[in-house]
Coordinates of C-alpha atoms and ligand atoms in Angstrom, one line a residue:
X23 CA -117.8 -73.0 -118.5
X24 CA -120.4 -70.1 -119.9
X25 CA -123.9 -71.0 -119.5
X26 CA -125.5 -69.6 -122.3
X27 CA -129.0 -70.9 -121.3
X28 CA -129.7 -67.2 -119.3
X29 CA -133.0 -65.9 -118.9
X30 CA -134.4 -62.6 -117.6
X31 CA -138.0 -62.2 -117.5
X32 CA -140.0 -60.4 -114.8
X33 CA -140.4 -64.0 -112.8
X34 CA -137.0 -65.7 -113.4
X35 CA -133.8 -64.2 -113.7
X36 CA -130.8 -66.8 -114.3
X37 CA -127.5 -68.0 -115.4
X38 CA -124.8 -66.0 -116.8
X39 CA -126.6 -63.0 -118.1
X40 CA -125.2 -61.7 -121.4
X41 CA -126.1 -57.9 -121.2
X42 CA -125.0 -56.9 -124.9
X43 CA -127.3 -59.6 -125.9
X44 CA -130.0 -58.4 -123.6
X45 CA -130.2 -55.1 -125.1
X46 CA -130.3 -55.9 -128.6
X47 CA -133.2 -58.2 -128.2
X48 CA -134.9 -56.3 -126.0
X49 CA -134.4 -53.3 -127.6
X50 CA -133.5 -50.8 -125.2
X51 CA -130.7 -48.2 -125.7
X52 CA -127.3 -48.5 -123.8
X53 CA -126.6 -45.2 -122.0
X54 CA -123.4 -43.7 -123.6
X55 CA -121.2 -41.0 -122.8
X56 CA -122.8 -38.3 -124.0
X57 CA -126.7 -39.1 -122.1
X58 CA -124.4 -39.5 -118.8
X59 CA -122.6 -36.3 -119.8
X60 CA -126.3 -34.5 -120.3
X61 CA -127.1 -36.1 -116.9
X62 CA -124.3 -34.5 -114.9
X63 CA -125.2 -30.9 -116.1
X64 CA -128.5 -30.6 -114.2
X65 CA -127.0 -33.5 -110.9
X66 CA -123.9 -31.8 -110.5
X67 CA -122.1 -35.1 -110.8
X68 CA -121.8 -38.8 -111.9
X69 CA -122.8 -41.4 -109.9
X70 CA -120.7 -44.5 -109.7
X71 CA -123.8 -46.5 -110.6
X72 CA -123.8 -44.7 -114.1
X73 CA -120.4 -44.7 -114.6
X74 CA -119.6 -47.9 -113.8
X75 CA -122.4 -48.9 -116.0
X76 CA -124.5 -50.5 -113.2
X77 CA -127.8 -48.5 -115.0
X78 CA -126.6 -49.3 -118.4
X79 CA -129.4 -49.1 -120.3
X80 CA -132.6 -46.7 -121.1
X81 CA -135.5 -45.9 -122.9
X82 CA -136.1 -42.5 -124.0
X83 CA -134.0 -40.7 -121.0
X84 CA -133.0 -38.1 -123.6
X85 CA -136.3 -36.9 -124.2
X86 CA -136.9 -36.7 -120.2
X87 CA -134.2 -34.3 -119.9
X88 CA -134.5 -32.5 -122.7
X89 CA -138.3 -32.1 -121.2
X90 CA -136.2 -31.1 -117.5
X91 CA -134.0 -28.3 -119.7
X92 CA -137.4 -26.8 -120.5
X93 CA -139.0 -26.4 -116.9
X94 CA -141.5 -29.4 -117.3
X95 CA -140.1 -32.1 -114.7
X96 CA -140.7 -35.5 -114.6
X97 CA -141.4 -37.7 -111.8
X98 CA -139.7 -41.2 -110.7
X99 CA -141.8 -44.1 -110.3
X100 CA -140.7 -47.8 -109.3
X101 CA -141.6 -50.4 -106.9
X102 CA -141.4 -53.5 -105.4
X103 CA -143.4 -56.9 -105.1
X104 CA -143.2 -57.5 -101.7
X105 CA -142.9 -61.4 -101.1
X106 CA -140.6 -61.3 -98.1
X107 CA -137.3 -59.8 -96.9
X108 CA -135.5 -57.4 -98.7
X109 CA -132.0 -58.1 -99.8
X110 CA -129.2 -56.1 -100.6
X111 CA -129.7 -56.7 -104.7
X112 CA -133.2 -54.7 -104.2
X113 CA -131.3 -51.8 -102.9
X114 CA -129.2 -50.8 -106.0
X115 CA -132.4 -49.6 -107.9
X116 CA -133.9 -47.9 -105.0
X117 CA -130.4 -46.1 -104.0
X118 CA -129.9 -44.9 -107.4
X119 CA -134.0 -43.5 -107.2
X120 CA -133.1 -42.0 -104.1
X121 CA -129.8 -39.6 -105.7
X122 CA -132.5 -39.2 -108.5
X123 CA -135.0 -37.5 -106.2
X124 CA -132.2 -35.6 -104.7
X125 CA -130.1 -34.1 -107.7
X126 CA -133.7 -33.8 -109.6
X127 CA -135.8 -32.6 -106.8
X128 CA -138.4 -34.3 -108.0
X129 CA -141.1 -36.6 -106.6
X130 CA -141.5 -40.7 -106.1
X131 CA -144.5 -42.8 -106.6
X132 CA -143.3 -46.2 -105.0
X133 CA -145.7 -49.1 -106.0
X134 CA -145.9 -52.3 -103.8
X135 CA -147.4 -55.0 -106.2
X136 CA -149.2 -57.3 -103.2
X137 CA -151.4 -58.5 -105.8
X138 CA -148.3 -59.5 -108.5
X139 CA -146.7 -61.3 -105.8
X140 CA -150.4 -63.1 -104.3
X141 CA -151.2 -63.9 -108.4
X142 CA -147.6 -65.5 -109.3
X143 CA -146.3 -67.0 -106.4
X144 CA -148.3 -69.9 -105.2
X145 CA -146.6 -70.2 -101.3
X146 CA -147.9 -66.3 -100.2
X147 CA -151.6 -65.6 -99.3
X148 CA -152.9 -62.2 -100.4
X149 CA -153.0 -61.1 -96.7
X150 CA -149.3 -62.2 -96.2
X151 CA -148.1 -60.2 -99.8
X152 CA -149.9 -57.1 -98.3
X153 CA -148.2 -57.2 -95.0
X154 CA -144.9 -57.5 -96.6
X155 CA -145.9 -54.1 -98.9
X156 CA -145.2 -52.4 -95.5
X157 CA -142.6 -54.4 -94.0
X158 CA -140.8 -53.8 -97.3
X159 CA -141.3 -50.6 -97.2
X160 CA -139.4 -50.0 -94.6
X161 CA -136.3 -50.6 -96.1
X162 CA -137.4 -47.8 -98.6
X163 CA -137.8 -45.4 -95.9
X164 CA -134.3 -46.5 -94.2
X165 CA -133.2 -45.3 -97.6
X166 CA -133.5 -41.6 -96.3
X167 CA -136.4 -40.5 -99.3
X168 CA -137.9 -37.4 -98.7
X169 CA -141.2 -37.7 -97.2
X170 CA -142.5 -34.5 -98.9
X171 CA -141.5 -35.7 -102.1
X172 CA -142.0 -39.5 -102.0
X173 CA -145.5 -41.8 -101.7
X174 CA -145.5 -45.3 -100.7
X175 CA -148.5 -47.6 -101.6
X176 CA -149.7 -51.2 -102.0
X177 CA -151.8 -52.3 -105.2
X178 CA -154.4 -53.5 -102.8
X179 CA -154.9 -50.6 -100.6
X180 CA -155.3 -48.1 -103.6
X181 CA -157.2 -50.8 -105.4
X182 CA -160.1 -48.0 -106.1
X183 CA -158.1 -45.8 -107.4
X184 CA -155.9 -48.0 -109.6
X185 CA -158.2 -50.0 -110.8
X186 CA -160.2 -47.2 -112.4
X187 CA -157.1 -46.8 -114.5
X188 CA -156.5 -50.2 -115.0
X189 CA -159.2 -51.0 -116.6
X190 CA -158.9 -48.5 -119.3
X191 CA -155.9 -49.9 -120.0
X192 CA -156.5 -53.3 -119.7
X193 CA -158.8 -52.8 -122.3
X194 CA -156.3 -51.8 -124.7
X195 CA -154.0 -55.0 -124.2
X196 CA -155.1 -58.5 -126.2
X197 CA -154.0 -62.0 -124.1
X198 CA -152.2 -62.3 -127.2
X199 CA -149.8 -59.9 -126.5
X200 CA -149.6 -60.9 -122.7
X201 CA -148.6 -64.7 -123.9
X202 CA -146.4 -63.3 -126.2
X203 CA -144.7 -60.7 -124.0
X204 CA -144.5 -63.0 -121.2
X205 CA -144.7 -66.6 -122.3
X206 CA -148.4 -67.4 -120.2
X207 CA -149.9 -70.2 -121.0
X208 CA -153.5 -71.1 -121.3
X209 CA -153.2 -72.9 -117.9
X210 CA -152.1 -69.1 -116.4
X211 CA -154.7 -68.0 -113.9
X212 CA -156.1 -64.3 -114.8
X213 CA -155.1 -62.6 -112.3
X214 CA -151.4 -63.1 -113.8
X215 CA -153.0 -61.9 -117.3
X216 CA -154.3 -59.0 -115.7
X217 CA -151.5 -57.9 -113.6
X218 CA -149.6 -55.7 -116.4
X219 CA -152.3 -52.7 -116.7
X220 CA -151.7 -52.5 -112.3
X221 CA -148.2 -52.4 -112.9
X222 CA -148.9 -49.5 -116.1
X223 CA -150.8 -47.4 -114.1
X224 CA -148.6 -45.2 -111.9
X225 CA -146.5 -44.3 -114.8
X226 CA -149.7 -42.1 -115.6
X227 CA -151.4 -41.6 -112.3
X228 CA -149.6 -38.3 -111.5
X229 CA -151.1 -37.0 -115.4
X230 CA -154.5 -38.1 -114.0
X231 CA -154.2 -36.5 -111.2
X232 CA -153.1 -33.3 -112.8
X233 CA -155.1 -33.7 -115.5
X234 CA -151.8 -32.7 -117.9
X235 CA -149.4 -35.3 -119.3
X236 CA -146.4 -35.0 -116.6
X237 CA -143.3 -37.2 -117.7
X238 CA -142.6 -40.2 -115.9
X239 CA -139.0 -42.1 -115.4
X240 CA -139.0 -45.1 -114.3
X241 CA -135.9 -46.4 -112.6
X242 CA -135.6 -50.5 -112.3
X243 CA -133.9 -53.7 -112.8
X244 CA -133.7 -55.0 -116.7
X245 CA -136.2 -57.9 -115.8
X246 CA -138.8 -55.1 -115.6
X247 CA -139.0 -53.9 -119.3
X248 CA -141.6 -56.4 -120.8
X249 CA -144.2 -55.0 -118.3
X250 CA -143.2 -51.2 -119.7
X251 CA -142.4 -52.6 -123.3
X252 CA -146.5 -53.6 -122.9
X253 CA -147.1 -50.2 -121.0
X254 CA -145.5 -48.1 -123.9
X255 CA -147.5 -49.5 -126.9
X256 CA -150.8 -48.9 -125.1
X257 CA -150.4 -45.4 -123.2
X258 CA -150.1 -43.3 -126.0
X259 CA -153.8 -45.1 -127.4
X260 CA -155.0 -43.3 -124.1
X261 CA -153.6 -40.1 -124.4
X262 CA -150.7 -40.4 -122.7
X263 CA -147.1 -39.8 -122.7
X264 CA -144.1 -43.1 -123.3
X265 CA -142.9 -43.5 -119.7
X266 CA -139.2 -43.5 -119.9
X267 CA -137.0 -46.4 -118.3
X268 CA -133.2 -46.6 -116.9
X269 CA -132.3 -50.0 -116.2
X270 CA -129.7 -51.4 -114.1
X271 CA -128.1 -54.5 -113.7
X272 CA -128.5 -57.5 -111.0
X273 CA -126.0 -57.8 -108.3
X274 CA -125.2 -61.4 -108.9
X275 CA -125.5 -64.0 -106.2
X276 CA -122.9 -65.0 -103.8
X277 CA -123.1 -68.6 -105.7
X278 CA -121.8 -68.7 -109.6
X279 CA -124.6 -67.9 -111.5
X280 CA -128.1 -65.4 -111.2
X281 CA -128.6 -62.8 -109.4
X282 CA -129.2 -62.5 -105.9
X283 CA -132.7 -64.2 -104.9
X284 CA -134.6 -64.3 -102.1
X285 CA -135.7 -68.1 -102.9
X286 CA -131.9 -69.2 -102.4
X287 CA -131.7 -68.7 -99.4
X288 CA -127.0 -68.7 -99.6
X289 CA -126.8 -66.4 -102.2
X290 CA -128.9 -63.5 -100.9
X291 CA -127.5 -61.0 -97.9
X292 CA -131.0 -59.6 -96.4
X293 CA -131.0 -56.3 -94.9
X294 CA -132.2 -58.1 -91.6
X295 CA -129.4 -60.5 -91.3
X296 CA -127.5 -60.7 -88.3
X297 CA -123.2 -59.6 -88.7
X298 CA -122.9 -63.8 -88.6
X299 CA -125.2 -64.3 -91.3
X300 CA -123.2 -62.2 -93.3
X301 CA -119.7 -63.3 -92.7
X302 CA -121.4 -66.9 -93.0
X303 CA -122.7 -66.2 -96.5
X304 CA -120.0 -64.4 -97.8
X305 CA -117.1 -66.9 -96.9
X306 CA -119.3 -69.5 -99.1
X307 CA -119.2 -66.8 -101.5
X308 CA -118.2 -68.2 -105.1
X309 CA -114.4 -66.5 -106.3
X310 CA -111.7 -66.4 -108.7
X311 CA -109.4 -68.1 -106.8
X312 CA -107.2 -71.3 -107.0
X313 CA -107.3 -74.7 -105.3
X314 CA -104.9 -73.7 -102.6
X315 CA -103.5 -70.5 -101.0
X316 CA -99.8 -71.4 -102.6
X317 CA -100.9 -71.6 -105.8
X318 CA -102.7 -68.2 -105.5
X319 CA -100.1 -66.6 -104.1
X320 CA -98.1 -68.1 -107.1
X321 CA -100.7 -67.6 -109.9
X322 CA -103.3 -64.8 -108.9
X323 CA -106.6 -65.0 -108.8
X324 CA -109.3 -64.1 -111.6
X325 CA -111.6 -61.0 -110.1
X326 CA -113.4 -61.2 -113.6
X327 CA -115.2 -64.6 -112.4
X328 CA -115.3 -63.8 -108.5
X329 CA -118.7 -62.8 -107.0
X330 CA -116.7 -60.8 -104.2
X331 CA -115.7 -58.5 -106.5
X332 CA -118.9 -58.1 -108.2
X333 CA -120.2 -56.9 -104.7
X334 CA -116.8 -54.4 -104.4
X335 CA -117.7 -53.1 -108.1
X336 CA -121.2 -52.9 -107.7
X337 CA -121.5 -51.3 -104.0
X338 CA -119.1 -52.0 -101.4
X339 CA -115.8 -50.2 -103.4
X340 CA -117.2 -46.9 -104.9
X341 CA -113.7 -45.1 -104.6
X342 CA -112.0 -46.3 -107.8
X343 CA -108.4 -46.4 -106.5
X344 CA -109.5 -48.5 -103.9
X345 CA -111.3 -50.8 -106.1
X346 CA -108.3 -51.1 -108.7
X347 CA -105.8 -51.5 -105.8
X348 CA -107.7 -54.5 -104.9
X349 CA -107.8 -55.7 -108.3
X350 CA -104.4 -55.4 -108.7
X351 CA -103.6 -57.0 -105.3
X352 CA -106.0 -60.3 -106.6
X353 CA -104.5 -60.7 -109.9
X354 CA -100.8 -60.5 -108.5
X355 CA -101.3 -63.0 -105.7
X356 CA -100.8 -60.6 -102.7
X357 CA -104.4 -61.6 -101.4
X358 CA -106.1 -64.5 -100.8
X359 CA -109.9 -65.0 -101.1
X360 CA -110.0 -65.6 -97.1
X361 CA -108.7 -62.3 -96.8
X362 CA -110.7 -60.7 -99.0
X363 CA -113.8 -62.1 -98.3
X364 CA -113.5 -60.8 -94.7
X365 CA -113.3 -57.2 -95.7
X366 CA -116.0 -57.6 -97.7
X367 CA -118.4 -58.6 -95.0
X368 CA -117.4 -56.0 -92.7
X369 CA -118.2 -53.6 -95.2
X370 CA -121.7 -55.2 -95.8
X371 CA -122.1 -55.4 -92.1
X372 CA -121.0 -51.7 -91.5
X373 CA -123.4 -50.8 -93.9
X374 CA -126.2 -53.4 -93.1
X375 CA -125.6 -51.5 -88.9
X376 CA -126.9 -48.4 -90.4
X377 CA -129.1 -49.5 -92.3
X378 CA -130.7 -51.3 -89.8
X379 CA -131.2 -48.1 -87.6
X380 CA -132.8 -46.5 -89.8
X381 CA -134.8 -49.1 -90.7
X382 CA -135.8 -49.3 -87.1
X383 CA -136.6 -45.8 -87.2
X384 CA -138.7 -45.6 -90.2
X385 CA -141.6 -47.7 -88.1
X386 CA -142.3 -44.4 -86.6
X387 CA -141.9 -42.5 -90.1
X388 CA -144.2 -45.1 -92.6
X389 CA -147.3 -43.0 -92.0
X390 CA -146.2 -39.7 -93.2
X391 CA -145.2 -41.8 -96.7
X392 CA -147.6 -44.2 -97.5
X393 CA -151.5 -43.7 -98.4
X394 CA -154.4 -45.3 -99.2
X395 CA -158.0 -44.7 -100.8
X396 CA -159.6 -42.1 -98.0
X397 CA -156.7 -39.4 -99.5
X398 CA -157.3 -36.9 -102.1
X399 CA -155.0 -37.5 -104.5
X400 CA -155.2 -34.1 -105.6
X401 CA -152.6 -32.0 -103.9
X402 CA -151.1 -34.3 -102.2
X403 CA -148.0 -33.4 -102.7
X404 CA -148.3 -29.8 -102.3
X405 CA -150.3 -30.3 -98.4
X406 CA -147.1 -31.9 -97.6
X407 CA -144.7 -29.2 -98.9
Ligands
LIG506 N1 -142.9 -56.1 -110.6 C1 -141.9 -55.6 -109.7 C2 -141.4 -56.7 -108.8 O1 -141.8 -57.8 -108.9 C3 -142.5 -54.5 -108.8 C4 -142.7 -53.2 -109.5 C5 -143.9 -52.6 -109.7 C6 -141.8 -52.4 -110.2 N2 -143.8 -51.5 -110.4 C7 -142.5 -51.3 -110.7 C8 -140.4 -52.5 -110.3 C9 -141.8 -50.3 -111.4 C10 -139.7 -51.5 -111.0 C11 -140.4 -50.4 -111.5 O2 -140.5 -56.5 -108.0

């Protein structure tokens, strides 16, 4: 059965997401072979994420590199609205940012959107939201970004600074629009209204700063683009530049359907879970295969349905003949799901052990990342060089 009721908006992301479908009406650009091509002459290489299509989509990438080719880099800019524990599905952005700021050598303004999460999400108090900006960001940190390159910081503790941007740009942006872009209603409280221009204004702030337009590439999940869709119309009416966009794609849910979400609870592997949790979640993990071990052995099992091998295609199987030597093994009946789900979680786990340290660690390293309003902005970058 193909549910064919999916959505994907910035606050619900669900059933069987059609992608083709998703870029045509949102209008984005898939990337082809020739913008991944143009890609791997300044990084060197491909990464699996692009050529497996993971980041399928974009909004004026060309123009960012052509801009690279010349001398004038851009910078990255994505972020996170921190409403509890991070999960494995937040990574994929974030890991593909990181090899971004590595083959680009460029810098990272990371955005945590306390406020977003305070104005649409009526269980988390403002204080809560704002503790989670750093608790979240210490999964950022475990990521291994480059400190000199890379600045952490919640909507609410650089209120002063964004806010003097935000206005000018909330100016610019009718509640028609919003309702239209985002389906509010009348009974939406304003904050939600609001929230867009916070959520445009880092994709300028390093131009302000500068005082010169500096090209901005924002790297984040599809759900993202109506917030950047807004952003784009209104920018240029200030002076500023498009902000480009890559887009990736969900790592589905261990159930049938979505993505992986932190509000079910079974679907979602956090990066704090324990090596039980894991194996726990991922035997209940929905597969391809049949009703009994005899008939699978017999008949094979579907990989194309089975969220196991989402996770393998996605992160946990980056080597291609591994991957296809486990497809093959599925489809001809020479492994069962209990098999294969038990490699899978010790894969996760292995990589959920280092992650872990590091995310230990990175309460030591937060400070050196993330600012708030008593910094001068200007420079910043360059008194940590
Ligand atoms: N709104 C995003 C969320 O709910 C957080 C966010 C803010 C973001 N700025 C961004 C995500 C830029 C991607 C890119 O998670």
């Amino acid at each position: 059965m193909i549910d064919t009721d999916f959505k994907v908006t910035p606050w619900e992301v669900s059933g069987d997401i059609d992608y083709e479908r998703v870029v045509s009406e949102f209008g984005v650009s898939l990337l082809d072979d020739k913008i991944i091509q143009s890609i791997k002459k300044y990084a060197n290489e491909i990464h699996p994420f692009l050529k497996r299509r993971v980041f399928f989509a974009h909004r004026d990438l060309d123009w960012i590199l052509k801009e690279y080719s010349q001398g004038n880099k851009f910078y990255l800019y994505t972020g996170r609205g921190p409403s509890g524990g991070v999960h494995l599905g937040h990574l994929v952005p974030w890991i593909f940012t990181k090899w971004l700021q590595d083959r680009f050598d460029v810098e990272l303004w990371f955005q945590m959107t306390d406020d977003e999460k305070f104005f649409f999400n009526n269980n988390i108090t403002l204080e809560d939201a704002n503790r989670f900006s750093y608790e979240n960001a210490l999964d950022v940190v475990a990521l291994d970004f480059d400190y000199k390159k890379t600045i952490i910081f919640s909507d609410l503790d650089l209120s002063g600074v964004l806010y003097r941007q935000a206005a000018k740009i909330a100016k610019k942006i009718t509640f028609s629009t919003i309702k239209a872009t985002f389906g509010l209603t009348e009974n939406s409280n304003i904050g939600q209204i609001f929230y867009t221009s916070m959520q445009a204004v880092p994709a300028i702030l390093k131009s302000v700063i500068e005082e010169r337009n500096v090209p901005c590439l924002i790297p984040q999940a599809i759900d993202q683009d109506p917030h950047f869709r807004v952003a784009r119309d209104v920018l240029p009416k200030l002076g500023f530049n498009k902000p480009a966009v890559i887009h990736s794609i969900f790592l589905p849910g261990l159930e049938q359907y979505g993505k992986m979400s932190a509000s079910s609870e079974n679907s979602a592997i956090f990066t704090t879970d324990t090596e039980n949790e894991v194996r726990k979640k991922v035997m209940n993990a929905f597969t391809g295969g049949r009703v009994s071990a005899k008939e699978q052995r017999e008949l094979g099992g579907n990989p194309d349905v089975c969220s196991v091998y989402k996770y393998y295609y996605i992160l946990f199987m980056l080597d291609d003949s591994e991957l296809f030597e486990m497809r093959s093994k599925c489809i001809n009946g020479e492994i069962i799901c209990g098999e294969c789900k038990m490699i899978l979680s010790e894969k996760i786990n292995k990589y959920l052990r280092h992650h872990q340290e590091k995310r230990d660690r990175a309460k030591k390293l937060l400070d050196k990342y993330t600012i708030t309003e008593q910094v001068d902005l200007k420079g910043l970058i360059d008194k940590r060089r």
